[in-house]
């Protein structure tokens, strides 16, 4: 996810544009840049790092008065975070600049075509193809040039285009990524969300997919891609600026849970071929190591560790590989048996977790091949691993991992199928699993609409001091993740056990003050789970069961139930994630706590 902004019209201070960009920094912050037109030429300023570094590098220049400019803060998806890959991206003439939020899925083919027609590329970004496409189509009308260019694009984009020969206008287009436009005093504005607009106007227009607009000061013309004029009503916004950064959500955590359908779509992008096979171009260099691997080890912490457990159960189910999963703080001090036939999967959304990094260094010293599953381009983990699979979930501000967890699961399901096919054969079961995986975003939309129902249940259970999450098989990591979410943001003593372990001790804890959250989908272990639920009920424990919609047998043995749609049993950890996250979120919020900043915790544990 990135942030884009643009302003055009009567003269304004360049620093006003950058002030607006700063309000989008939560959307991405590994590099930043600005382009503005001065005396008929385009001026470009870009830095690797945060917006403050751009401000420092520009100094007095920011006091200039300009009439048109665009700016960008980046969350890298294609190409390392550096000055060259920072936006704006320009064309061959150096007169045209583009800022972009989204992922162009067919950028490789477009880049090859443009190169063959003599265009010169300078960056590794997908965005640069847009600059050269607009360049090719530009004669007189910039909007027509952009309209022609975006028709070639597959994927998601919110773009703003500026041209030195058209200093009186900006052209914007939107498909799949948010873009809002508005009018200030003699000024036209565009941005990724309304936050930067609020200083100028509270009446904004959210462009829809396939719309394109020409902004000339406070005159905004909107068209569809066929060139028909579109009339849209402005919405009046009464958020305050802090709210707006959360796009109206009370907390970043809730916003990020609600972003999960988009996060899943992005994690799936470019990874399923037209003949329904999994592809990971980023693993080509380590393909031999995957094919020859005789042992797989997963090293991770916290939520990432739970994702690793799901990967283990799934890969072992369909391949002859043994998968060992360990928390990095233990892995790094063990006498691990790693050699050239060992494949180590390091899972870390931040890519900066100290224990995980140390575990990777140890594994590499012993000759292992390391594949990182990570959300941050250019993070330490990506630089120290032999290959990296990027989760593409976009920045996650809330300390509790939510959308990055579901992105990890999606990537790991795909990786397990990819590895199985590399090691032996593409299992026929994968066809259905892949089909259902591709439809998860829609399933999530339905689940997320039940937030209020989950909140009602959270209200009923918010005052308990203890909770026990139980599960079997693939339900075990879900139980562990549910307990971690609840404990880290509500401070309730939530613990998780393999349900079969209850009788070996933990059941002694259960009574009417100790509710049980049972992960009980209609999978191969359901009857066993039902027995464990009944054992718990017999001890007086209140039971919340999370099961498969319409399961009357589960309804009859539970005090309260939450449901997910029936799905391939391997995918229950994924579809249950939003439910366990929302339950924890609502309990925390109802207890008057701040789920975004839980006490004692940090977003990235860079200490050992
Ligand atoms: C999960 O909600 C926590 N934020 C924490 O357990 C986290 O998953 C863990 O610190 C690992 O972080 P990483 O994925 O960035 O390595």
Coordinates of C-alpha atoms and ligand atoms in Angstrom, one line a residue:
X1 CA 0.0 0.0 0.0
X2 CA 1.4 3.5 -0.8
X3 CA 0.1 7.0 -0.4
X4 CA -0.3 9.4 -3.3
X5 CA -1.3 13.1 -3.3
X6 CA -1.5 15.9 -5.8
X7 CA -2.5 19.6 -5.9
X8 CA -3.0 21.9 -8.9
X9 CA -4.4 25.4 -9.3
X10 CA -3.6 28.8 -7.8
X11 CA -0.1 29.1 -6.4
X12 CA 0.6 27.3 -3.1
X13 CA 3.7 26.5 -1.1
X14 CA 5.5 23.3 -2.0
X15 CA 5.6 22.5 1.7
X16 CA 1.8 22.3 1.8
X17 CA 2.0 19.3 -0.6
X18 CA 4.5 17.6 1.6
X19 CA 2.5 18.3 4.7
X20 CA -0.4 16.5 3.0
X21 CA 1.9 13.6 2.1
X22 CA 2.9 13.2 5.7
X23 CA -0.7 12.5 6.6
X24 CA -0.5 9.5 4.3
X25 CA 2.7 8.1 5.8
X26 CA 0.9 5.4 7.7
X27 CA 0.2 3.8 4.2
X28 CA 3.9 3.2 3.6
X29 CA 7.2 4.7 4.6
X30 CA 10.2 3.1 3.0
X31 CA 10.8 5.9 0.4
X32 CA 9.2 9.2 -0.7
X33 CA 9.3 11.7 -3.5
X34 CA 7.8 14.7 -5.1
X35 CA 7.6 16.2 -8.7
X36 CA 6.5 19.7 -9.5
X37 CA 6.6 21.9 -12.6
X38 CA 8.7 25.0 -12.6
X39 CA 9.4 27.2 -15.7
X40 CA 8.2 24.6 -18.1
X41 CA 10.4 21.8 -16.6
X42 CA 9.7 19.0 -14.2
X43 CA 11.6 19.0 -11.0
X44 CA 12.0 15.7 -9.2
X45 CA 13.1 15.1 -5.6
X46 CA 13.2 11.5 -4.1
X47 CA 14.8 9.8 -1.1
X48 CA 15.1 6.3 0.4
X49 CA 13.5 6.5 3.8
X50 CA 10.8 8.5 5.5
X51 CA 9.2 11.7 4.4
X52 CA 11.2 13.7 7.0
X53 CA 14.3 12.7 5.1
X54 CA 12.7 14.2 1.9
X55 CA 12.0 17.4 3.9
X56 CA 15.5 17.6 5.2
X57 CA 17.0 17.0 1.7
X58 CA 14.8 19.8 0.2
X59 CA 15.3 22.5 2.9
X60 CA 14.5 26.0 1.7
X61 CA 13.2 24.6 -1.6
X62 CA 10.0 23.8 0.2
X63 CA 9.2 27.5 0.5
X64 CA 8.8 27.8 -3.2
X65 CA 5.4 28.7 -4.6
X66 CA 4.2 26.2 -7.3
X67 CA 1.0 25.6 -9.2
X68 CA 1.1 21.9 -9.7
X69 CA 2.8 18.9 -8.0
X70 CA 2.4 15.3 -7.1
X71 CA 4.0 13.3 -4.2
X72 CA 4.3 9.7 -3.0
X73 CA 5.2 7.7 0.1
X74 CA 6.1 4.1 -0.8
X75 CA 5.4 0.7 0.6
X76 CA 7.7 -1.2 -1.8
X77 CA 6.2 -4.2 -3.7
X78 CA 8.4 -4.3 -6.7
X79 CA 12.0 -3.2 -6.4
X80 CA 14.1 -2.4 -3.3
X81 CA 13.3 0.7 -1.3
X82 CA 15.8 3.2 -2.8
X83 CA 15.9 6.6 -4.5
X84 CA 15.6 5.2 -8.1
X85 CA 12.6 3.0 -7.2
X86 CA 10.9 5.8 -5.2
X87 CA 8.0 7.6 -6.9
X88 CA 7.3 9.7 -8.9
X89 CA 8.5 7.6 -11.9
X90 CA 9.2 9.5 -15.2
X91 CA 9.2 8.8 -18.9
X92 CA 12.0 9.0 -21.5
X93 CA 11.5 12.8 -22.0
X94 CA 11.7 13.6 -18.3
X95 CA 8.7 15.8 -18.7
X96 CA 6.1 13.4 -17.4
X97 CA 5.8 12.0 -13.8
X98 CA 3.5 9.4 -12.3
X99 CA 2.8 8.4 -8.7
X100 CA 1.0 5.0 -8.2
X101 CA -0.6 3.0 -5.5
X102 CA -1.3 -0.7 -6.4
X103 CA 0.2 -3.6 -8.3
X104 CA 0.4 -3.8 -12.1
X105 CA 0.2 -7.6 -12.7
X106 CA 1.2 -7.5 -16.3
X107 CA 4.1 -5.1 -15.9
X108 CA 6.7 -7.6 -17.1
X109 CA 5.1 -8.1 -20.5
X110 CA 4.5 -4.3 -20.8
X111 CA 8.0 -3.5 -19.9
X112 CA 9.4 -6.0 -22.5
X113 CA 7.1 -4.4 -25.2
X114 CA 8.1 -0.9 -24.3
X115 CA 11.8 -1.8 -24.2
X116 CA 11.5 -3.3 -27.7
X117 CA 10.0 0.0 -28.8
X118 CA 13.1 1.8 -27.6
X119 CA 12.0 3.0 -24.2
X120 CA 14.7 3.3 -21.5
X121 CA 13.8 2.1 -18.0
X122 CA 15.7 3.2 -14.9
X123 CA 13.8 1.6 -12.1
X124 CA 12.8 -2.0 -11.0
X125 CA 9.2 -0.8 -10.3
X126 CA 6.0 -2.0 -12.0
X127 CA 4.9 1.7 -12.0
X128 CA 7.5 2.9 -14.5
X129 CA 5.6 1.1 -17.3
X130 CA 2.7 3.6 -16.8
X131 CA 5.0 6.6 -17.4
X132 CA 6.2 5.2 -20.7
X133 CA 2.7 4.1 -21.8
X134 CA 1.4 7.6 -21.2
X135 CA 4.4 9.0 -23.0
X136 CA 3.7 6.9 -26.0
X137 CA 0.1 8.0 -26.2
X138 CA 0.6 11.7 -25.4
X139 CA 0.2 14.2 -28.2
X140 CA -2.1 17.0 -27.1
X141 CA -4.6 15.7 -24.5
X142 CA -3.0 14.3 -21.3
X143 CA -6.3 12.7 -20.2
X144 CA -6.7 10.9 -23.5
X145 CA -3.1 9.6 -23.1
X146 CA -3.7 8.3 -19.6
X147 CA -7.0 6.7 -20.7
X148 CA -5.2 4.9 -23.5
X149 CA -2.4 3.8 -21.2
X150 CA -4.5 2.4 -18.4
X151 CA -6.5 0.3 -20.8
X152 CA -3.3 -1.9 -21.1
X153 CA -3.0 -2.4 -17.4
X154 CA -4.0 -5.5 -15.5
X155 CA -4.0 -5.3 -11.7
X156 CA -4.7 -2.4 -9.3
X157 CA -3.8 1.2 -9.6
X158 CA -4.6 4.7 -8.2
X159 CA -2.4 7.1 -10.2
X160 CA -1.8 10.8 -10.7
X161 CA 0.0 12.0 -13.8
X162 CA 1.7 15.4 -14.2
X163 CA 3.3 16.8 -17.5
X164 CA 5.6 19.8 -17.7
X165 CA 3.8 20.9 -20.9
X166 CA 0.4 20.8 -19.1
X167 CA 1.2 22.7 -15.9
X168 CA -2.4 23.7 -15.4
X169 CA -3.7 20.2 -14.9
X170 CA -3.3 16.8 -13.3
X171 CA -4.9 13.6 -14.6
X172 CA -5.9 10.7 -12.2
X173 CA -7.2 7.2 -12.7
X174 CA -8.4 4.5 -10.4
X175 CA -8.9 0.7 -10.4
X176 CA -8.8 -1.4 -7.3
X177 CA -6.9 1.1 -5.2
X178 CA -8.5 4.0 -3.4
X179 CA -8.5 7.5 -4.8
X180 CA -10.3 10.6 -3.7
X181 CA -10.5 14.0 -5.3
X182 CA -11.7 17.4 -4.0
X183 CA -11.8 21.1 -4.5
X184 CA -10.2 23.8 -2.2
X185 CA -10.0 27.6 -2.8
X186 CA -8.8 27.7 -6.4
X187 CA -7.2 24.4 -5.9
X188 CA -7.9 20.8 -7.0
X189 CA -6.6 17.9 -4.9
X190 CA -6.3 14.2 -5.1
X191 CA -5.1 11.7 -2.5
X192 CA -5.2 8.0 -1.5
X193 CA -7.6 8.9 1.3
X194 CA -9.3 11.9 2.7
X195 CA -6.8 12.7 5.4
X196 CA -4.8 15.4 3.5
X197 CA -8.0 16.9 2.0
X198 CA -9.5 17.9 5.3
X199 CA -7.3 21.1 5.5
X200 CA -8.9 22.3 2.2
X201 CA -12.3 20.8 1.9
X202 CA -14.7 18.4 3.6
X203 CA -16.6 17.7 0.3
X204 CA -14.8 14.9 -1.5
X205 CA -15.5 12.5 -4.4
X206 CA -14.4 8.9 -4.2
X207 CA -13.5 7.8 -7.7
X208 CA -14.9 4.3 -8.6
X209 CA -13.0 1.6 -10.5
X210 CA -12.5 2.4 -14.2
X211 CA -12.9 6.2 -13.7
X212 CA -10.5 8.8 -14.8
X213 CA -10.4 12.5 -14.0
X214 CA -8.9 15.8 -15.2
X215 CA -8.2 18.2 -12.4
X216 CA -7.7 21.9 -13.3
X217 CA -7.8 24.0 -10.1
X218 CA -11.3 23.7 -8.7
X219 CA -12.6 22.3 -12.0
X220 CA -12.8 18.5 -11.9
X221 CA -14.1 16.5 -14.9
X222 CA -14.7 12.7 -14.4
X223 CA -15.0 10.2 -17.2
X224 CA -15.3 6.5 -17.6
X225 CA -12.8 4.5 -19.7
X226 CA -15.0 4.8 -22.8
X227 CA -14.7 8.5 -22.6
X228 CA -18.3 9.2 -21.3
X229 CA -18.6 12.1 -18.8
X230 CA -19.6 10.9 -15.3
X231 CA -21.4 13.1 -12.8
X232 CA -20.7 12.2 -9.2
X233 CA -22.0 13.8 -6.0
X234 CA -19.5 15.0 -3.4
X235 CA -19.7 13.4 0.0
X236 CA -19.5 15.6 3.1
X237 CA -17.0 14.3 5.6
X238 CA -17.0 15.2 9.2
X239 CA -14.1 13.0 10.5
X240 CA -11.3 14.6 12.4
X241 CA -7.8 14.1 11.0
X242 CA -6.8 11.3 13.5
X243 CA -10.0 9.4 12.6
X244 CA -9.3 9.8 8.9
X245 CA -5.9 8.1 9.1
X246 CA -7.9 5.1 10.2
X247 CA -10.3 5.8 7.4
X248 CA -13.0 6.2 10.0
X249 CA -12.3 3.0 11.9
X250 CA -11.8 3.3 15.6
X251 CA -8.5 1.5 15.6
X252 CA -5.9 0.5 13.0
X253 CA -6.4 -3.1 14.1
X254 CA -10.0 -3.0 13.0
X255 CA -9.1 -1.3 9.8
X256 CA -6.5 -3.9 9.1
X257 CA -8.8 -6.7 9.8
X258 CA -11.3 -5.1 7.3
X259 CA -8.5 -4.9 4.8
X260 CA -8.0 -8.7 4.8
X261 CA -9.9 -9.4 1.6
X262 CA -7.6 -7.0 -0.2
X263 CA -4.5 -8.4 1.5
X264 CA -5.5 -11.9 0.5
X265 CA -6.0 -10.8 -3.1
X266 CA -2.6 -9.2 -3.1
X267 CA -1.0 -12.3 -1.7
X268 CA -2.5 -14.3 -4.4
X269 CA -1.5 -11.9 -7.2
X270 CA 0.8 -13.4 -9.9
X271 CA 1.0 -16.7 -8.0
X272 CA -1.8 -18.8 -9.7
X273 CA -1.3 -19.5 -13.4
X274 CA -4.1 -19.7 -15.9
X275 CA -4.0 -23.5 -15.8
X276 CA -4.4 -23.4 -12.0
X277 CA -0.9 -24.2 -10.9
X278 CA 1.2 -22.3 -8.3
X279 CA 4.1 -20.3 -9.5
X280 CA 6.8 -18.5 -7.5
X281 CA 9.2 -16.7 -9.8
X282 CA 11.1 -15.5 -6.8
X283 CA 12.0 -19.1 -5.9
X284 CA 13.6 -20.0 -9.2
X285 CA 17.2 -19.7 -7.8
X286 CA 16.4 -22.1 -4.9
X287 CA 14.3 -24.5 -6.9
X288 CA 17.1 -27.1 -6.8
X289 CA 17.4 -26.8 -3.1
X290 CA 13.6 -27.4 -2.8
X291 CA 13.7 -30.4 -5.1
X292 CA 16.6 -32.0 -3.1
X293 CA 15.3 -31.0 0.4
X294 CA 15.1 -34.0 2.7
X295 CA 14.1 -31.9 5.7
X296 CA 12.1 -28.7 6.3
X297 CA 12.4 -26.5 9.3
X298 CA 10.3 -23.5 10.1
X299 CA 11.6 -20.7 12.4
X300 CA 9.4 -17.9 13.5
X301 CA 7.9 -16.1 16.6
X302 CA 4.4 -15.4 17.8
X303 CA 1.7 -15.2 15.2
X304 CA 4.2 -16.1 12.5
X305 CA 5.0 -19.3 14.4
X306 CA 1.3 -20.2 14.4
X307 CA 1.3 -19.7 10.6
X308 CA 4.3 -22.0 10.5
X309 CA 2.3 -24.7 12.3
X310 CA -0.5 -24.5 9.7
X311 CA 2.1 -24.9 7.0
X312 CA 3.5 -28.0 8.8
X313 CA 0.2 -29.8 9.1
X314 CA -0.7 -29.0 5.5
X315 CA 2.7 -29.8 3.8
X316 CA 3.0 -33.1 5.8
X317 CA -0.6 -34.0 4.8
X318 CA 0.2 -33.9 1.1
X319 CA 4.0 -34.7 0.8
X320 CA 6.5 -37.1 2.3
X321 CA 8.3 -34.2 3.9
X322 CA 8.8 -34.0 7.6
X323 CA 8.4 -30.4 8.8
X324 CA 9.8 -29.2 12.1
X325 CA 8.5 -25.9 13.5
X326 CA 10.2 -24.1 16.4
X327 CA 10.0 -20.7 18.0
X328 CA 13.1 -18.8 17.0
X329 CA 14.1 -18.1 20.6
X330 CA 14.6 -21.8 21.1
X331 CA 15.7 -22.8 17.6
X332 CA 18.7 -20.5 17.7
X333 CA 20.1 -22.1 20.9
X334 CA 19.5 -25.7 20.0
X335 CA 21.9 -28.1 18.4
X336 CA 19.9 -28.1 15.2
X337 CA 20.7 -30.7 12.6
X338 CA 20.9 -28.5 9.5
X339 CA 22.8 -29.4 6.3
X340 CA 22.7 -28.7 2.6
X341 CA 19.6 -30.8 2.3
X342 CA 17.7 -28.8 4.8
X343 CA 15.3 -26.1 3.7
X344 CA 14.6 -23.5 6.4
X345 CA 11.4 -21.3 6.1
X346 CA 11.8 -18.1 8.1
X347 CA 8.4 -16.4 8.6
X348 CA 8.4 -12.8 9.8
X349 CA 6.1 -10.0 8.8
X350 CA 8.5 -7.3 9.9
X351 CA 11.7 -9.0 8.8
X352 CA 13.4 -7.5 11.8
X353 CA 12.6 -9.9 14.6
X354 CA 16.0 -10.5 16.3
X355 CA 15.4 -14.1 17.4
X356 CA 14.3 -15.1 13.9
X357 CA 17.3 -13.3 12.3
X358 CA 19.6 -15.2 14.6
X359 CA 18.0 -18.4 13.8
X360 CA 18.4 -17.8 10.1
X361 CA 22.1 -16.9 10.6
X362 CA 22.7 -20.1 12.5
X363 CA 20.9 -22.2 9.8
X364 CA 22.9 -20.6 7.0
X365 CA 26.2 -21.2 8.9
X366 CA 25.2 -24.9 8.9
X367 CA 24.6 -24.9 5.2
X368 CA 20.9 -24.7 5.1
X369 CA 18.9 -22.9 2.4
X370 CA 16.7 -20.2 3.8
X371 CA 13.4 -19.0 2.2
X372 CA 11.9 -15.9 3.9
X373 CA 8.2 -15.2 4.0
X374 CA 8.1 -11.5 4.8
X375 CA 6.0 -8.4 4.4
X376 CA 8.7 -5.7 4.2
X377 CA 10.8 -5.3 1.1
X378 CA 14.4 -4.6 1.9
X379 CA 14.1 -5.7 5.6
X380 CA 17.1 -7.5 7.2
X381 CA 15.5 -10.9 6.8
X382 CA 15.0 -10.5 3.1
X383 CA 18.6 -9.4 2.6
X384 CA 20.0 -12.4 4.6
X385 CA 17.8 -15.1 3.1
X386 CA 18.5 -17.1 -0.1
X387 CA 15.1 -16.2 -1.5
X388 CA 12.1 -14.1 -0.3
X389 CA 8.4 -14.5 -0.8
X390 CA 6.7 -11.1 -0.2
X391 CA 3.3 -11.2 1.5
X392 CA 2.2 -7.9 -0.1
X393 CA -0.2 -7.3 2.8
X394 CA 0.7 -3.6 3.0
X395 CA 1.9 -1.9 6.1
X396 CA 0.3 -3.1 9.4
X397 CA 0.3 -0.4 12.1
X398 CA -1.6 -2.2 14.9
X399 CA 0.8 -4.2 17.1
X400 CA -1.4 -7.3 16.9
X401 CA -0.7 -9.2 13.7
X402 CA -4.0 -9.6 11.8
X403 CA -3.9 -9.1 8.0
X404 CA -0.3 -10.2 7.9
X405 CA -1.3 -13.5 9.5
X406 CA -3.9 -14.2 6.8
X407 CA -1.4 -13.2 4.2
X408 CA 1.2 -15.5 5.6
X409 CA -1.3 -18.4 5.6
X410 CA -2.2 -17.7 1.9
X411 CA 1.5 -17.6 0.9
X412 CA 2.3 -20.8 3.0
X413 CA -0.6 -22.8 1.5
X414 CA 0.7 -21.8 -2.0
X415 CA 4.3 -22.6 -1.0
X416 CA 3.3 -26.0 0.4
X417 CA 1.5 -26.9 -2.9
X418 CA 4.4 -25.5 -4.9
X419 CA 6.9 -27.6 -2.9
X420 CA 4.8 -30.7 -3.1
X421 CA 4.6 -30.4 -6.9
X422 CA 8.4 -29.8 -7.1
X423 CA 9.2 -32.7 -4.9
X424 CA 6.7 -35.2 -6.3
X425 CA 3.4 -34.5 -8.0
X426 CA 0.6 -31.9 -8.1
X427 CA -2.0 -33.6 -5.9
X428 CA -5.5 -33.6 -7.4
X429 CA -6.8 -32.2 -4.1
X430 CA -5.0 -29.0 -4.8
X431 CA -7.3 -28.2 -7.7
X432 CA -10.2 -27.7 -5.3
X433 CA -8.1 -26.1 -2.6
X434 CA -6.7 -23.6 -5.0
X435 CA -10.1 -22.8 -6.4
X436 CA -11.4 -22.2 -2.9
X437 CA -8.3 -20.2 -2.0
X438 CA -8.9 -17.9 -4.9
X439 CA -12.5 -17.2 -3.6
X440 CA -11.4 -16.5 0.0
X441 CA -11.7 -12.7 -0.4
X442 CA -15.4 -13.0 -1.0
X443 CA -15.7 -15.4 1.9
X444 CA -13.9 -12.9 4.1
X445 CA -16.3 -10.1 3.0
X446 CA -19.2 -12.2 4.4
X447 CA -17.4 -13.0 7.6
X448 CA -16.4 -9.4 8.2
X449 CA -20.0 -8.3 7.9
X450 CA -20.7 -10.3 11.1
X451 CA -18.5 -8.1 13.3
X452 CA -21.5 -6.8 15.3
X453 CA -22.6 -10.4 16.0
X454 CA -19.1 -11.2 17.3
X455 CA -19.1 -8.0 19.3
X456 CA -22.3 -9.1 21.1
X457 CA -20.6 -12.3 22.1
X458 CA -17.5 -10.4 23.2
X459 CA -19.7 -8.3 25.4
X460 CA -21.0 -11.4 27.2
X461 CA -17.5 -12.7 27.8
X462 CA -15.5 -9.5 28.3
X463 CA -15.2 -9.8 32.1
X464 CA -13.8 -13.3 32.5
X465 CA -10.2 -13.4 33.7
X466 CA -9.3 -16.7 32.1
X467 CA -10.0 -18.4 28.7
X468 CA -8.9 -21.7 27.3
X469 CA -8.7 -22.2 23.6
X470 CA -8.6 -25.8 22.4
X471 CA -8.3 -27.4 19.0
X472 CA -7.1 -30.6 17.2
X473 CA -5.0 -31.0 14.1
X474 CA -5.1 -27.8 12.1
X475 CA -7.3 -26.4 14.9
X476 CA -4.3 -26.3 17.2
X477 CA -2.6 -23.3 15.6
X478 CA -5.9 -21.6 15.3
X479 CA -6.5 -22.1 19.1
X480 CA -3.0 -20.8 19.8
X481 CA -3.5 -17.8 17.6
X482 CA -6.9 -17.0 19.1
X483 CA -5.4 -17.2 22.6
X484 CA -2.4 -15.0 21.6
X485 CA -4.7 -12.3 20.1
X486 CA -7.0 -12.3 23.2
X487 CA -4.1 -12.2 25.8
X488 CA -2.0 -9.6 24.0
X489 CA -4.7 -6.9 23.5
X490 CA -7.2 -7.6 26.4
X491 CA -4.7 -8.9 29.0
X492 CA -7.1 -11.8 29.8
X493 CA -5.2 -14.9 30.8
X494 CA -5.9 -16.8 27.6
X495 CA -4.2 -20.1 27.1
X496 CA -4.3 -22.7 24.4
X497 CA -4.0 -26.5 24.4
X498 CA -4.3 -29.4 22.1
X499 CA -7.8 -30.6 23.1
X500 CA -6.5 -34.1 23.6
X501 CA -4.2 -32.7 26.3
X502 CA -7.1 -31.5 28.5
X503 CA -7.3 -34.8 30.4
X504 CA -3.6 -34.7 31.1
X505 CA -3.9 -31.7 33.5
X506 CA -5.4 -28.5 32.0
X507 CA -9.0 -29.7 32.6
X508 CA -8.3 -29.2 36.3
X509 CA -8.5 -25.5 35.6
X510 CA -12.0 -25.6 34.2
X511 CA -15.1 -24.4 36.1
X512 CA -17.8 -21.8 35.5
X513 CA -15.3 -19.0 35.7
X514 CA -13.0 -20.5 33.0
X515 CA -14.7 -20.4 29.6
X516 CA -13.5 -22.6 26.7
X517 CA -13.2 -21.4 23.2
X518 CA -13.4 -24.6 21.1
X519 CA -12.1 -24.6 17.5
X520 CA -14.5 -27.3 16.2
X521 CA -15.0 -27.2 12.4
X522 CA -16.5 -30.2 10.6
X523 CA -13.2 -31.8 9.8
X524 CA -11.8 -35.3 10.3
X525 CA -11.4 -34.7 14.1
X526 CA -14.8 -33.2 14.8
X527 CA -16.1 -36.1 16.8
X528 CA -13.0 -36.0 19.0
X529 CA -13.5 -32.3 19.5
X530 CA -17.1 -32.8 20.4
X531 CA -16.1 -35.1 23.2
X532 CA -13.6 -32.6 24.5
X533 CA -16.4 -29.9 24.5
X534 CA -18.6 -32.2 26.4
X535 CA -15.9 -32.9 28.9
X536 CA -15.5 -29.2 29.4
X537 CA -19.2 -28.6 29.8
X538 CA -19.3 -31.4 32.4
X539 CA -16.9 -29.3 34.5
X540 CA -19.1 -26.3 34.3
X541 CA -17.0 -24.3 31.8
X542 CA -18.9 -21.9 29.5
X543 CA -18.3 -23.0 25.9
X544 CA -17.9 -20.9 22.8
X545 CA -17.6 -23.1 19.8
X546 CA -16.3 -21.9 16.4
X547 CA -17.7 -24.3 13.9
X548 CA -19.0 -24.9 10.4
X549 CA -22.3 -23.2 9.5
X550 CA -25.4 -25.3 10.1
X551 CA -23.7 -27.8 12.4
X552 CA -26.6 -28.7 14.7
X553 CA -24.5 -31.3 16.6
X554 CA -22.1 -28.6 17.7
X555 CA -24.9 -26.2 18.5
X556 CA -26.4 -28.7 20.9
X557 CA -23.3 -29.1 23.0
X558 CA -22.2 -25.4 23.1
X559 CA -23.4 -22.5 25.1
X560 CA -22.5 -20.0 22.3
X561 CA -21.4 -20.6 18.8
X562 CA -19.7 -18.6 16.0
X563 CA -19.7 -19.9 12.5
X564 CA -17.7 -20.0 9.3
X565 CA -18.9 -21.3 5.9
X566 CA -18.2 -25.0 5.0
X567 CA -14.9 -25.1 3.2
X568 CA -12.1 -27.6 2.4
X569 CA -11.0 -28.7 5.8
X570 CA -7.4 -27.6 5.1
X571 CA -8.6 -24.0 4.9
X572 CA -10.4 -23.6 8.2
X573 CA -7.4 -21.9 9.8
X574 CA -7.6 -19.2 7.2
X575 CA -11.3 -18.6 7.3
X576 CA -11.4 -18.7 11.1
X577 CA -8.7 -16.1 11.4
X578 CA -11.0 -13.0 11.0
X579 CA -13.4 -14.4 13.6
X580 CA -10.8 -15.1 16.3
X581 CA -9.3 -11.7 15.6
X582 CA -12.6 -9.8 15.8
X583 CA -13.5 -11.6 19.0
X584 CA -10.3 -10.5 20.6
X585 CA -10.5 -7.0 19.2
X586 CA -14.0 -6.4 20.5
X587 CA -13.2 -7.8 24.0
X588 CA -10.2 -5.4 24.2
X589 CA -12.3 -2.4 23.0
X590 CA -15.1 -3.2 25.4
X591 CA -12.7 -3.4 28.2
X592 CA -11.7 0.2 27.4
X593 CA -8.2 -0.8 26.2
X594 CA -6.3 0.4 23.1
X595 CA -5.8 -2.7 20.9
X596 CA -3.4 -0.8 18.6
X597 CA -0.9 -0.2 21.4
X598 CA -1.0 -3.0 24.0
X599 CA 1.0 -2.5 27.1
X600 CA 4.6 -3.9 27.2
X601 CA 4.5 -4.8 23.4
X602 CA 6.1 -3.5 20.2
X603 CA 5.3 -4.0 16.6
X604 CA 8.6 -5.4 15.8
X605 CA 10.6 -7.2 18.5
X606 CA 14.1 -6.2 17.4
X607 CA 15.6 -7.0 20.8
X608 CA 16.5 -10.5 22.0
Ligands
LIG1 C1 1.4 -11.0 17.1 O1 0.1 -10.4 17.2 C2 2.5 -10.2 17.8 N1 2.5 -8.9 17.2 C3 3.8 -10.9 17.8 O2 3.6 -12.2 18.4 C4 4.5 -11.1 16.4 O3 3.7 -12.1 15.7 C5 5.9 -11.7 16.7 O4 6.6 -10.7 17.4 C6 6.6 -12.0 15.3 O5 6.7 -10.8 14.6 P1 7.3 -10.9 13.1 O6 6.2 -11.7 12.3 O7 7.4 -9.5 12.6 O8 8.6 -11.7 13.1

